[in-house]
């Protein structure tokens, strides 16, 4: 389960809408994960901040988090006693479901992968674990649980 | 030269959970080689058989991508921070 602070949730939606027609991307910051993080559905992860990153690909079809933005987000999180726990990106014309590219390139099985779809009139946000090429949707809740 | 190396979460199983490790070397390549020797799980994750960085790994020396410096031959100084970063990418197709 992924618990999103309201500000983080709104930041992701506004970033996705503002970046349209290009894909938006950024990092998820939360407390250091405890327990076996590589098991889908293990515990509740809390996102306290969503940090915007530049999409180095500047594309409507693919995204690449600019590595310098990843580095800065990692440093900020470290200084706050937190950790990068995932990544978000938008799909401008397809569902909030990890594509084969997303699955093939998922960098970290302990991470949470948030998708924001702009394909419908209202944005749709979903979260997944991606472990060994297998995607599993997880519940998303707003606020602290 | 003594440097600190920042290890991303995905590689921390190879460093016994350590997020930052101390290392020595004159160049980025030497630092990474030394790490690979100490943490066998890291060897092969960073540098390919062609002797270059894997394309799904980015390495920064302080605030600079070593690919735009002298790659693995980039010289390091005492107190520098070498950051290993996974390439974070995907797409709608």
Coordinates of C-alpha atoms in Angstrom, one line a residue:
Chain A
X1 CA 0.0 0.0 0.0
X2 CA 1.2 3.5 -0.9
X3 CA 0.2 6.4 1.4
X4 CA 0.5 9.8 -0.3
X5 CA 0.6 13.1 1.5
X6 CA -1.9 15.3 -0.1
X7 CA 0.7 17.8 -1.3
X8 CA 2.6 15.0 -2.9
X9 CA -0.5 13.8 -4.7
X10 CA -1.4 17.2 -5.9
X11 CA 2.2 17.9 -7.0
X12 CA 2.2 14.8 -9.2
X13 CA -1.1 15.7 -10.9
X14 CA -0.2 19.3 -11.5
X15 CA 3.2 18.3 -12.9
X16 CA 1.6 15.7 -15.2
X17 CA -1.0 18.3 -16.5
X18 CA 1.6 21.1 -16.8
X19 CA 4.1 18.9 -18.7
X20 CA 1.4 17.8 -21.3
X21 CA 1.9 16.8 -24.1
X22 CA 5.3 15.5 -22.8
X23 CA 5.6 12.9 -20.1
X24 CA 6.3 14.3 -16.7
X25 CA 8.5 12.4 -14.2
X26 CA 9.9 12.7 -10.7
X27 CA 11.0 11.0 -7.6
X28 CA 9.1 9.8 -4.5
X29 CA 10.6 10.6 -1.1
X30 CA 9.6 8.8 2.1
X31 CA 11.0 7.4 5.3
X32 CA 13.5 4.7 5.1
X33 CA 11.8 1.4 4.2
X34 CA 11.7 -1.3 6.8
X35 CA 11.2 -5.0 6.3
X36 CA 11.4 -7.1 3.2
X37 CA 10.8 -4.4 0.6
X38 CA 11.2 -6.7 -2.3
X39 CA 8.0 -8.5 -1.6
X40 CA 5.0 -6.9 -3.4
X41 CA 2.5 -5.5 -0.9
X42 CA 4.9 -5.6 2.0
X43 CA 3.8 -3.0 4.5
X44 CA 2.8 0.6 3.9
X45 CA 5.1 3.0 2.2
X46 CA 4.6 6.7 2.9
X47 CA 5.4 9.3 0.3
X48 CA 6.0 12.6 2.1
X49 CA 7.2 14.5 -1.0
X50 CA 7.1 14.2 -4.8
X51 CA 10.1 15.8 -6.3
X52 CA 9.9 17.0 -9.9
X53 CA 12.6 15.9 -12.3
X54 CA 13.4 17.0 -15.8
X55 CA 12.4 14.5 -18.5
X56 CA 15.7 14.2 -20.3
X57 CA 14.0 12.5 -23.2
X58 CA 11.6 15.5 -23.6
X59 CA 9.1 13.2 -25.2
X60 CA 5.4 12.3 -25.2
X61 CA 6.2 8.6 -25.4
X62 CA 9.2 8.0 -23.1
X63 CA 10.8 9.5 -20.0
X64 CA 14.3 9.5 -18.6
X65 CA 14.8 11.1 -15.2
X66 CA 17.7 13.6 -15.6
X67 CA 20.4 11.9 -13.5
X68 CA 21.4 15.3 -11.9
X69 CA 17.8 15.7 -10.7
X70 CA 18.0 12.1 -9.3
X71 CA 21.2 13.0 -7.5
X72 CA 19.8 16.2 -6.0
X73 CA 16.6 14.4 -4.9
X74 CA 18.7 11.7 -3.3
X75 CA 20.9 14.2 -1.4
X76 CA 17.8 16.2 -0.2
X77 CA 16.2 13.0 1.0
X78 CA 19.3 11.8 2.7
X79 CA 19.7 15.2 4.5
X80 CA 16.0 14.9 5.7
X81 CA 16.7 11.4 7.0
X82 CA 14.5 10.0 4.2
X83 CA 15.1 7.9 1.1
X84 CA 14.1 7.7 -2.5
X85 CA 11.3 5.1 -2.5
X86 CA 10.0 5.3 -6.0
X87 CA 9.4 7.2 -9.2
X88 CA 6.3 8.7 -10.9
X89 CA 5.6 9.5 -14.5
X90 CA 2.7 10.3 -16.7
X91 CA 1.2 8.6 -19.6
X92 CA -0.4 11.2 -21.8
X93 CA -2.6 9.0 -24.0
X94 CA -2.6 5.6 -22.4
X95 CA -3.8 4.0 -19.2
X96 CA -2.1 4.3 -15.8
X97 CA -0.6 0.8 -16.3
X98 CA 3.2 0.1 -16.6
X99 CA 4.1 -0.5 -20.2
X100 CA 6.5 -3.2 -21.3
X101 CA 9.2 -0.4 -21.4
X102 CA 8.4 0.6 -17.9
X103 CA 8.7 -3.0 -16.7
X104 CA 11.9 -3.7 -18.6
X105 CA 13.6 -0.6 -17.4
X106 CA 12.3 -0.6 -13.8
X107 CA 15.5 0.1 -11.9
X108 CA 14.7 -1.1 -8.4
X109 CA 12.5 -3.9 -7.1
X110 CA 12.1 -2.1 -3.7
X111 CA 10.6 1.0 -5.4
X112 CA 7.1 2.0 -5.9
X113 CA 6.1 3.0 -9.5
X114 CA 3.3 5.6 -9.7
X115 CA 1.6 6.2 -13.0
X116 CA -0.5 9.3 -13.8
X117 CA -2.7 8.8 -16.8
X118 CA -4.1 11.8 -18.7
X119 CA -6.0 9.6 -21.2
X120 CA -9.4 10.3 -19.6
X121 CA -10.9 13.7 -18.8
X122 CA -9.9 13.3 -15.2
X123 CA -6.3 12.3 -14.3
X124 CA -6.0 8.8 -12.9
X125 CA -3.2 7.9 -10.5
X126 CA -2.2 4.3 -9.7
X127 CA 0.8 2.6 -8.0
X128 CA 2.6 -0.6 -8.8
X129 CA 5.5 -2.8 -7.5
X130 CA 7.7 -4.2 -10.3
X131 CA 9.7 -7.2 -9.2
X132 CA 11.4 -9.6 -11.6
X133 CA 9.5 -8.3 -14.6
X134 CA 6.1 -8.8 -12.8
X135 CA 3.9 -5.8 -12.1
X136 CA 1.5 -5.8 -9.2
X137 CA -0.9 -2.9 -8.5
X138 CA -1.0 -1.7 -4.9
X139 CA -3.7 0.3 -3.1
X140 CA -3.1 4.1 -2.9
X141 CA -4.5 6.1 0.0
X142 CA -4.3 9.8 0.7
X143 CA -3.0 11.0 4.0
X144 CA -1.3 9.1 6.8
X145 CA -2.6 5.7 7.7
Chain B
X1 CA 42.7 9.5 -2.8
X2 CA 40.0 8.8 -0.2
X3 CA 36.5 9.3 -1.5
X4 CA 33.0 8.5 -0.4
X5 CA 30.8 6.5 -2.7
X6 CA 27.0 6.8 -2.6
X7 CA 25.3 3.5 -3.3
X8 CA 21.7 3.4 -4.6
X9 CA 19.1 1.3 -2.8
X10 CA 19.0 -1.3 -5.6
X11 CA 22.7 -2.1 -5.0
X12 CA 22.7 -2.0 -1.2
X13 CA 22.2 -5.7 -0.9
X14 CA 25.7 -6.0 -2.2
X15 CA 27.1 -3.5 0.4
X16 CA 25.5 -5.1 3.5
X17 CA 22.9 -2.3 3.4
X18 CA 25.4 0.5 3.5
X19 CA 24.3 3.7 1.6
X20 CA 27.7 5.3 1.7
X21 CA 31.0 3.5 1.6
X22 CA 34.6 4.8 1.8
X23 CA 36.9 3.9 -1.0
X24 CA 40.3 4.8 -2.5
X25 CA 41.7 5.3 -5.9
X26 CA 43.2 7.8 -8.2
X27 CA 40.4 7.7 -10.8
X28 CA 36.7 6.9 -10.9
X29 CA 37.6 3.5 -12.5
X30 CA 40.0 2.6 -9.7
X31 CA 37.5 3.5 -7.1
X32 CA 34.8 1.3 -8.7
X33 CA 37.3 -1.5 -9.2
X34 CA 38.3 -1.3 -5.5
X35 CA 34.6 -1.4 -4.6
X36 CA 34.0 -4.4 -6.8
X37 CA 36.9 -6.2 -5.1
X38 CA 35.5 -5.5 -1.6
X39 CA 31.8 -6.1 -2.5
X40 CA 31.7 -9.0 -5.1
X41 CA 28.0 -8.3 -5.7
X42 CA 28.9 -5.0 -7.2
X43 CA 31.4 -6.4 -9.6
X44 CA 29.8 -6.7 -13.0
X45 CA 26.9 -4.4 -12.0
X46 CA 28.8 -1.2 -12.9
X47 CA 31.3 -1.9 -15.6
X48 CA 30.7 -4.1 -18.7
X49 CA 33.0 -6.5 -20.5
X50 CA 34.0 -3.6 -22.8
X51 CA 35.5 -1.9 -19.8
X52 CA 33.0 1.0 -20.0
X53 CA 30.2 1.9 -17.6
X54 CA 27.0 0.0 -18.2
X55 CA 24.4 2.2 -20.0
X56 CA 21.9 1.7 -17.2
X57 CA 24.2 3.2 -14.6
X58 CA 25.2 6.8 -14.2
X59 CA 28.2 7.8 -12.2
X60 CA 28.7 11.4 -10.9
X61 CA 31.8 12.9 -9.5
X62 CA 30.4 15.5 -7.1
X63 CA 28.0 17.3 -9.5
X64 CA 29.3 16.1 -12.8
X65 CA 28.4 13.1 -15.0
X66 CA 31.7 11.3 -15.5
X67 CA 30.6 10.5 -19.1
X68 CA 31.1 14.2 -19.9
X69 CA 34.4 14.3 -18.1
X70 CA 37.0 11.6 -18.8
X71 CA 34.7 8.7 -18.1
X72 CA 36.4 6.1 -15.9
X73 CA 39.7 7.8 -16.3
X74 CA 38.4 10.9 -14.5
X75 CA 40.7 11.8 -11.7
X76 CA 39.3 12.0 -8.2
X77 CA 40.5 14.2 -5.2
X78 CA 40.5 13.6 -1.5
X79 CA 37.0 14.1 -0.1
X80 CA 35.2 13.9 -3.4
X81 CA 31.9 12.2 -3.6
X82 CA 31.3 9.5 -6.2
X83 CA 27.5 8.8 -6.7
X84 CA 26.3 5.6 -8.4
X85 CA 22.8 6.3 -9.9
X86 CA 20.5 3.9 -11.6
X87 CA 19.2 5.0 -15.0
X88 CA 15.5 5.8 -14.3
X89 CA 13.5 5.6 -17.4
X90 CA 10.4 4.1 -19.1
X91 CA 7.7 5.1 -21.4
X92 CA 4.1 4.6 -22.7
X93 CA 5.0 2.1 -25.3

